[in-house]
Structures are given as structure tokens and as C-alpha cells.
Amino acid sequence: MPGSVPLSPAAVDDAPSPVAVSGPAHLLRVTLLMAGSCLPILGAVLIAPVLPRMQDHFASVPGAEALVPLALTVPALALALLAPFAGVIVDRLGRKRLLVVATLLYAVFGTAPLWLSSLGAIIASRALVGVAEAAIMTCCTTLIGDYYSGQRRVRYLALQTMCASASATVFFVLGGAAGSAGWRVPFWVYAVSLVLAPLMAAALPGPSARGAVVTHAAVPDAVVPDAAVPDVAVPGPVAGGGAAGGRRGFPWRQLRGICALTFFGAMVFYTVPVEMSYLLDDLGVTSSAVIGLATAVASAATVGGAVTFARLRRAPDRMLPAVLAVCAAGFGLMFLAGSAPLLVAGAVVNCVGTGMLLPALLTGAMSRLAFEDRGRGTGLWTAAFFGGEFVCPLVLLGGESGVGSLAGAVGLLGSACALVAAGLFAAGRRAGAVGSRPLPERLA
């Protein structure tokens, strides 16, 4: 924005926060936001271990072989389709109110299969879980952006990635253990949101817009990464004391590039969790214990990547080329792997990259949004991410049919990663040469 000087992550971190950043209330607030962010992950993986038993139970239902797996994936599809609308509602009705209501509905819809007897009704209830998840994920991420700025925001968005990655492994184990008592038993776990909702209502403060914009006159000597702050000013009193100018439109141009990149990044992010077992099976590994251990190691690498991102203190846009290059290198190792250890090593390298990729994309998106746009913008980002998650196995299936093997399809995705990384790097260099913001907007 002409006349504005973006702040460095360190500088923004020194800005006063609208909420306390230490003490028991702060700890409870962060815990609730992280727990809420894990609920969509619970919906995505909890019932995966019991799908075979569900398949047996509904074996007499026509099309059960296709419909039962749909019970696992339809929440992600509903989330991707509805997250933008959830974002609009967030901006109009308020973050906290929608979060509490959606968390209560999550328990109602999530536990519905305990008493539903029809497979069609169960799938419908799962779609409604996705509706609740769209609101929960959008609200939690938006509130992180509202409560914190600068490096604090980076840390908590990275923590969100860490919690989501770690919880996926926990929920998979929990679903398998509960499923041993019957395929319906894991659905009881959805009732945990009945505990979270009243705590959210009591402990989460209502956010408010920041009160001032930063101008060139206010910070004359700031030397900073361009992506550290929004491309639009936060509404409020201007330096001269007057009201901010006329009504400004939603920053579509600033978001379209990062959302397109997020859609692609989600495919990169979910390749290892979705396809690792099939890749190991192709190498002759059939032991469930070994496959589970390999998946756990990869999940740990994702957490490690998120921790690394939070410690680097670099502008997210500037990191994206290197992060995608790491992901591409991991896919390359997986493509060339002729043994399980090399395949796992490639998966670890890839997951270190994806652990940095998700918070980099999310932080980049949040930095482009003013307070009154943050719900809608976060909804669009969430839709892009879960849309990429949903199409990931379909894209790899198409690649497998084209090149003849799943490993070959992973190699193709790795090549695409490398090309995108090179494009981001080149565009960033060009943007730096003319003094403008680097990608992803320039690739939109």
C-alpha cells in the first residue's frame, strides 16, 4: 500500500496485544483454540480404522463399497465447499458466537451414527459434521489472527499445525482402540466438544479491531519483509487524526494467489498420510505395525517442521520456495526408493517440508487481511486447503494410471513442487528488483 511501511515480524511482535499473552487465562485460551482446531482432524481420521467393520455391517446395501469410504471423506468435502460461507458469517455475526454454536452442533452431528441405522443417514450426518467443522476451523484460525500479531501469530499458527499433525496419530490410535468394541463406539468421541463449548463461551474474549494504522511517518526507519503485514490498512484513526477513508473492497487480488498455492500445497501435505501405506505395500511391507510406525515417524517429522518454522523468524512468502524445494526433494527420494527404509527417509524429508509449508501458507494469508475481512479470508483459505485434501488421492490415482505406478505419480508431484518452487523464487527475485511484494500474488 503506498505510503505504508510494513513491519518486520520482530517489530510487530512488540505491538500490544488485545488479550493477555501470559498467565492461566492465556494458557486456557490457547488450549481451547488448539483443541478446536483439532476437531476437524478428529473427523477426518477417527473412523478410518473401523471402515472395514462398517463395510461388513452394510454389506447388503447396494454400492456399500463406495458409500462406506465416503463416510470418512465427505466431511472434508463439505468443509471445503462451505468454509467460504462460514467466513462470511464469521465476519457478520462474530467469531465467538459462531464457534460456540458450531462446537455444540459438532457433538450432535458427530454422535448421530450411534443411533442411525441407515447408511445414507449416516453419510448425511457426516456431511453435517463437515458443516460444523467449516465453522470451527474458520473461527479458531480467525481468532488466532485477532488475538495475536507478528511473531506471536506465527508461533501460534505453527502450534496449530503441530497440534493437528500430532492429533492425527492420536485419533487414529484412539479410533482403532475404540473400534475393537464395535464400529459405532468411536463416534462417542465426538461428544468431547460438549465439554469444549461452554469453556469457549466462558474463556474466549470477544475480539476487536486494532485501533490504528502504521504509516511511513510513524515508522520511518523500518526495514522489513514485505509479507509481514497486510497489504491493506487496518481500519481506525489515521495518523492525522481523521477517520479512515471510504469503504474498501475485499482484497481478492491479494488472496487469490495464496489460495491457489494453498490448494496445491494441501495435495503436497496429504500425500504421505494418504498414500504411505500403499507405497509400503508396493515394496512388500504388509505388517500393520510397521506401516503404523512409519506413519508415526512421518507425523513426528511434520511436527518438527512446524517447530522449525516458528523458530526461523522469517517472512513466510520468502520461505515458500525453499520449503517447497524440501518437499520436492522428499518426493524425489520416495520415487527412487527401492526399499522401505529409503521410502521412510524420503517421507521424513517431505514431512519436514510440509510441517513448514502449512504455517507459511496460513501466515501469509493472514498477513493480507484486515480485521473485518479476516473471517471471510480465513474461510477462503480453509476451503482451498481442504479442497486440495479432498482431491489429493484423486490426482494421485490419475497420475498412477498415467505413469503406471503410485511411486511414479509421487515423482510427478515432486516435479510439480520443484517447478512451483522455482517459479516462486524467480518471481520473488523480480519483485525484489522492482521493490514490490513477492509471490504468491504475482502468480495469480
mmCIF file of C-alpha atoms in Angstrom, residues 231-442:
data_model
loop_
_atom_site.group_PDB
_atom_site.id
_atom_site.type_symbol
_atom_site.label_atom_id
_atom_site.label_comp_id
_atom_site.label_asym_id
_atom_site.label_seq_id
_atom_site.Cartn_x
_atom_site.Cartn_y
_atom_site.Cartn_z
ATOM 1 C CA ASP A 231 -1.499 -5.252 2.073
ATOM 2 C CA VAL A 232 -4.449 -3.203 3.367
ATOM 3 C CA ALA A 233 -4.549 -0.935 6.394
ATOM 4 C CA VAL A 234 -6.436 -1.896 9.485
ATOM 5 C CA PRO A 235 -9.396 0.449 9.904
ATOM 6 C CA GLY A 236 -9.163 3.025 12.609
ATOM 7 C CA PRO A 237 -7.929 6.560 13.183
ATOM 8 C CA VAL A 238 -5.222 7.645 10.782
ATOM 9 C CA ALA A 239 -2.048 9.409 11.813
ATOM 10 C CA GLY A 240 -3.574 12.796 11.229
ATOM 11 C CA GLY A 241 -6.494 12.038 13.483
ATOM 12 C CA GLY A 242 -9.153 11.754 10.799
ATOM 13 C CA ALA A 243 -11.294 8.753 10.080
ATOM 14 C CA ALA A 244 -10.102 6.179 7.651
ATOM 15 C CA GLY A 245 -11.155 6.733 4.049
ATOM 16 C CA GLY A 246 -14.198 5.367 2.258
ATOM 17 C CA ARG A 247 -15.337 1.793 2.222
ATOM 18 C CA ARG A 248 -12.740 -0.525 0.730
ATOM 19 C CA GLY A 249 -13.460 -3.770 -1.030
ATOM 20 C CA PHE A 250 -12.404 -7.263 -0.044
ATOM 21 C CA PRO A 251 -8.744 -7.929 -1.022
ATOM 22 C CA TRP A 252 -9.458 -10.583 -3.657
ATOM 23 C CA ARG A 253 -6.264 -9.925 -5.598
ATOM 24 C CA GLN A 254 -4.052 -10.359 -2.544
ATOM 25 C CA LEU A 255 -5.706 -13.655 -1.621
ATOM 26 C CA ARG A 256 -6.243 -15.417 -4.929
ATOM 27 C CA GLY A 257 -2.584 -16.330 -5.355
ATOM 28 C CA ILE A 258 -2.099 -17.628 -1.814
ATOM 29 C CA CYS A 259 -5.344 -19.635 -2.017
ATOM 30 C CA ALA A 260 -4.313 -21.234 -5.324
ATOM 31 C CA LEU A 261 -0.956 -22.086 -3.803
ATOM 32 C CA THR A 262 -2.697 -23.469 -0.713
ATOM 33 C CA PHE A 263 -4.843 -25.780 -2.863
ATOM 34 C CA PHE A 264 -1.662 -27.200 -4.373
ATOM 35 C CA GLY A 265 0.101 -27.237 -1.003
ATOM 36 C CA ALA A 266 -2.709 -29.295 0.533
ATOM 37 C CA MET A 267 -2.125 -32.016 -2.071
ATOM 38 C CA VAL A 268 1.555 -31.969 -1.147
ATOM 39 C CA PHE A 269 0.707 -32.021 2.571
ATOM 40 C CA TYR A 270 -1.641 -35.018 2.430
ATOM 41 C CA THR A 271 0.276 -37.254 0.017
ATOM 42 C CA VAL A 272 2.314 -39.035 2.688
ATOM 43 C CA PRO A 273 -0.534 -39.547 5.212
ATOM 44 C CA VAL A 274 -2.880 -40.825 2.491
ATOM 45 C CA GLU A 275 -0.529 -42.892 0.339
ATOM 46 C CA MET A 276 2.258 -44.106 2.636
ATOM 47 C CA SER A 277 0.622 -47.450 3.396
ATOM 48 C CA TYR A 278 0.088 -48.160 -0.316
ATOM 49 C CA LEU A 279 3.679 -47.243 -1.160
ATOM 50 C CA LEU A 280 4.967 -49.570 1.570
ATOM 51 C CA ASP A 281 2.655 -52.309 0.344
ATOM 52 C CA ASP A 282 4.113 -51.925 -3.153
ATOM 53 C CA LEU A 283 7.534 -52.590 -1.621
ATOM 54 C CA GLY A 284 6.269 -55.758 0.057
ATOM 55 C CA VAL A 285 5.640 -54.346 3.550
ATOM 56 C CA THR A 286 2.323 -55.698 4.798
ATOM 57 C CA SER A 287 2.758 -55.536 8.590
ATOM 58 C CA SER A 288 0.280 -53.120 10.131
ATOM 59 C CA ALA A 289 2.730 -52.444 12.950
ATOM 60 C CA VAL A 290 5.488 -51.413 10.547
ATOM 61 C CA ILE A 291 3.117 -49.267 8.493
ATOM 62 C CA GLY A 292 1.828 -47.602 11.655
ATOM 63 C CA LEU A 293 5.366 -46.919 12.870
ATOM 64 C CA ALA A 294 6.330 -45.389 9.534
ATOM 65 C CA THR A 295 3.272 -43.133 9.611
ATOM 66 C CA ALA A 296 4.065 -42.068 13.188
ATOM 67 C CA VAL A 297 7.654 -41.200 12.239
ATOM 68 C CA ALA A 298 6.403 -39.083 9.333
ATOM 69 C CA SER A 299 3.907 -37.316 11.624
ATOM 70 C CA ALA A 300 6.712 -36.521 14.043
ATOM 71 C CA ALA A 301 8.693 -35.006 11.172
ATOM 72 C CA THR A 302 5.718 -32.764 10.352
ATOM 73 C CA VAL A 303 5.688 -31.506 13.934
ATOM 74 C CA GLY A 304 9.432 -30.921 13.700
ATOM 75 C CA GLY A 305 8.950 -28.861 10.554
ATOM 76 C CA ALA A 306 6.334 -26.693 12.250
ATOM 77 C CA VAL A 307 8.683 -26.098 15.207
ATOM 78 C CA THR A 308 11.455 -25.155 12.798
ATOM 79 C CA PHE A 309 9.193 -22.672 11.020
ATOM 80 C CA ALA A 310 8.276 -20.959 14.282
ATOM 81 C CA ARG A 311 11.952 -20.566 15.209
ATOM 82 C CA LEU A 312 13.219 -19.238 11.892
ATOM 83 C CA ARG A 313 11.520 -15.819 12.258
ATOM 84 C CA ARG A 314 11.436 -15.275 8.503
ATOM 85 C CA ALA A 315 8.712 -13.717 6.354
ATOM 86 C CA PRO A 316 6.527 -16.609 5.095
ATOM 87 C CA ASP A 317 6.494 -15.572 1.431
ATOM 88 C CA ARG A 318 10.280 -15.533 1.362
ATOM 89 C CA MET A 319 10.432 -19.056 2.819
ATOM 90 C CA LEU A 320 7.997 -20.729 0.423
ATOM 91 C CA PRO A 321 10.445 -21.528 -2.413
ATOM 92 C CA ALA A 322 12.865 -23.266 -0.036
ATOM 93 C CA VAL A 323 10.055 -25.074 1.775
ATOM 94 C CA LEU A 324 8.588 -26.423 -1.468
ATOM 95 C CA ALA A 325 12.084 -27.448 -2.586
ATOM 96 C CA VAL A 326 12.405 -29.554 0.589
ATOM 97 C CA CYS A 327 9.020 -31.159 -0.171
ATOM 98 C CA ALA A 328 10.146 -31.885 -3.730
ATOM 99 C CA ALA A 329 13.369 -33.478 -2.504
ATOM 100 C CA GLY A 330 11.397 -35.781 -0.216
ATOM 101 C CA PHE A 331 9.094 -36.820 -3.059
ATOM 102 C CA GLY A 332 12.161 -37.496 -5.204
ATOM 103 C CA LEU A 333 13.595 -39.854 -2.590
ATOM 104 C CA MET A 334 10.255 -41.629 -2.291
ATOM 105 C CA PHE A 335 10.084 -42.058 -6.080
ATOM 106 C CA LEU A 336 13.584 -43.535 -6.228
ATOM 107 C CA ALA A 337 13.168 -45.710 -3.106
ATOM 108 C CA GLY A 338 13.704 -49.394 -3.708
ATOM 109 C CA SER A 339 13.428 -50.284 -0.031
ATOM 110 C CA ALA A 340 11.249 -49.384 2.914
ATOM 111 C CA PRO A 341 13.982 -47.515 4.876
ATOM 112 C CA LEU A 342 14.714 -45.214 1.927
ATOM 113 C CA LEU A 343 10.994 -44.649 1.406
ATOM 114 C CA VAL A 344 10.572 -43.671 5.067
ATOM 115 C CA ALA A 345 13.611 -41.377 4.826
ATOM 116 C CA GLY A 346 12.045 -39.645 1.835
ATOM 117 C CA ALA A 347 8.746 -39.331 3.692
ATOM 118 C CA VAL A 348 10.527 -37.757 6.669
ATOM 119 C CA VAL A 349 12.235 -35.176 4.450
ATOM 120 C CA ASN A 350 8.932 -34.404 2.745
ATOM 121 C CA CYS A 351 7.076 -34.064 6.050
ATOM 122 C CA VAL A 352 9.687 -31.694 7.474
ATOM 123 C CA GLY A 353 8.868 -29.531 4.465
ATOM 124 C CA THR A 354 5.100 -29.877 4.807
ATOM 125 C CA GLY A 355 5.361 -29.048 8.510
ATOM 126 C CA MET A 356 6.799 -25.680 7.472
ATOM 127 C CA LEU A 357 4.557 -25.340 4.412
ATOM 128 C CA LEU A 358 1.185 -25.209 6.165
ATOM 129 C CA PRO A 359 2.001 -22.448 8.697
ATOM 130 C CA ALA A 360 3.863 -20.500 5.990
ATOM 131 C CA LEU A 361 0.794 -20.517 3.753
ATOM 132 C CA LEU A 362 -1.581 -19.703 6.587
ATOM 133 C CA THR A 363 0.587 -16.916 7.991
ATOM 134 C CA GLY A 364 0.954 -15.465 4.502
ATOM 135 C CA ALA A 365 -2.809 -15.424 4.079
ATOM 136 C CA MET A 366 -3.465 -13.876 7.498
ATOM 137 C CA SER A 367 -0.907 -11.121 6.850
ATOM 138 C CA ARG A 368 -3.037 -9.893 3.942
ATOM 139 C CA LEU A 369 -6.267 -9.494 5.928
ATOM 140 C CA ALA A 370 -7.659 -6.620 7.958
ATOM 141 C CA PHE A 371 -9.872 -7.379 10.949
ATOM 142 C CA GLU A 372 -13.226 -7.063 9.188
ATOM 143 C CA ASP A 373 -12.049 -9.286 6.310
ATOM 144 C CA ARG A 374 -10.316 -11.920 8.392
ATOM 145 C CA GLY A 375 -13.248 -14.321 8.781
ATOM 146 C CA ARG A 376 -14.080 -14.381 5.078
ATOM 147 C CA GLY A 377 -10.420 -14.581 4.094
ATOM 148 C CA THR A 378 -9.744 -17.416 6.522
ATOM 149 C CA GLY A 379 -12.804 -19.234 5.185
ATOM 150 C CA LEU A 380 -11.476 -18.974 1.640
ATOM 151 C CA TRP A 381 -8.074 -20.247 2.746
ATOM 152 C CA THR A 382 -9.674 -23.145 4.638
ATOM 153 C CA ALA A 383 -11.769 -24.032 1.598
ATOM 154 C CA ALA A 384 -8.674 -24.076 -0.592
ATOM 155 C CA PHE A 385 -6.789 -26.275 1.858
ATOM 156 C CA PHE A 386 -9.488 -28.873 2.408
ATOM 157 C CA GLY A 387 -10.369 -28.813 -1.282
ATOM 158 C CA GLY A 388 -6.790 -29.810 -2.009
ATOM 159 C CA GLU A 389 -7.025 -32.514 0.652
ATOM 160 C CA PHE A 390 -10.133 -33.950 -0.981
ATOM 161 C CA VAL A 391 -8.677 -34.100 -4.496
ATOM 162 C CA CYS A 392 -5.241 -35.356 -3.393
ATOM 163 C CA PRO A 393 -5.996 -39.097 -3.735
ATOM 164 C CA LEU A 394 -7.895 -38.479 -6.978
ATOM 165 C CA VAL A 395 -4.956 -36.603 -8.509
ATOM 166 C CA LEU A 396 -2.510 -39.308 -7.465
ATOM 167 C CA LEU A 397 -4.857 -42.005 -8.778
ATOM 168 C CA GLY A 398 -4.940 -40.235 -12.136
ATOM 169 C CA GLY A 399 -1.164 -39.923 -12.104
ATOM 170 C CA GLU A 400 -0.796 -43.599 -11.243
ATOM 171 C CA SER A 401 -2.950 -44.621 -14.189
ATOM 172 C CA GLY A 402 -0.876 -42.354 -16.440
ATOM 173 C CA VAL A 403 2.626 -43.445 -15.428
ATOM 174 C CA GLY A 404 1.857 -46.985 -14.236
ATOM 175 C CA SER A 405 2.804 -46.795 -10.564
ATOM 176 C CA LEU A 406 1.956 -44.834 -7.435
ATOM 177 C CA ALA A 407 5.643 -44.083 -6.879
ATOM 178 C CA GLY A 408 5.753 -42.566 -10.355
ATOM 179 C CA ALA A 409 2.750 -40.386 -9.536
ATOM 180 C CA VAL A 410 4.522 -39.183 -6.380
ATOM 181 C CA GLY A 411 7.553 -38.403 -8.515
ATOM 182 C CA LEU A 412 5.402 -36.305 -10.850
ATOM 183 C CA LEU A 413 4.026 -34.380 -7.883
ATOM 184 C CA GLY A 414 7.590 -33.831 -6.715
ATOM 185 C CA SER A 415 8.488 -32.424 -10.134
ATOM 186 C CA ALA A 416 5.493 -30.088 -9.917
ATOM 187 C CA CYS A 417 6.707 -28.996 -6.451
ATOM 188 C CA ALA A 418 10.133 -28.201 -7.825
ATOM 189 C CA LEU A 419 8.653 -26.183 -10.700
ATOM 190 C CA VAL A 420 6.419 -24.173 -8.368
ATOM 191 C CA ALA A 421 9.382 -23.541 -6.048
ATOM 192 C CA ALA A 422 11.458 -22.298 -8.985
ATOM 193 C CA GLY A 423 8.603 -20.083 -10.163
ATOM 194 C CA LEU A 424 8.146 -18.577 -6.705
ATOM 195 C CA PHE A 425 11.880 -17.946 -6.393
ATOM 196 C CA ALA A 426 12.134 -16.283 -9.809
ATOM 197 C CA ALA A 427 9.044 -14.153 -9.197
ATOM 198 C CA GLY A 428 10.350 -13.153 -5.786
ATOM 199 C CA ARG A 429 13.633 -12.050 -7.356
ATOM 200 C CA ARG A 430 11.771 -9.997 -9.960
ATOM 201 C CA ALA A 431 9.546 -8.473 -7.286
ATOM 202 C CA GLY A 432 12.586 -7.580 -5.189
ATOM 203 C CA ALA A 433 14.224 -5.918 -8.187
ATOM 204 C CA VAL A 434 11.273 -3.544 -8.655
ATOM 205 C CA GLY A 435 10.564 -3.081 -4.935
ATOM 206 C CA SER A 436 7.145 -4.783 -4.856
ATOM 207 C CA ARG A 437 5.661 -7.644 -2.873
ATOM 208 C CA PRO A 438 6.799 -11.123 -3.910
ATOM 209 C CA LEU A 439 4.582 -14.067 -4.680
ATOM 210 C CA PRO A 440 2.084 -15.624 -4.462
ATOM 211 C CA GLU A 441 0.004 -12.735 -5.815
ATOM 212 C CA ARG A 442 2.146 -12.439 -8.923
#
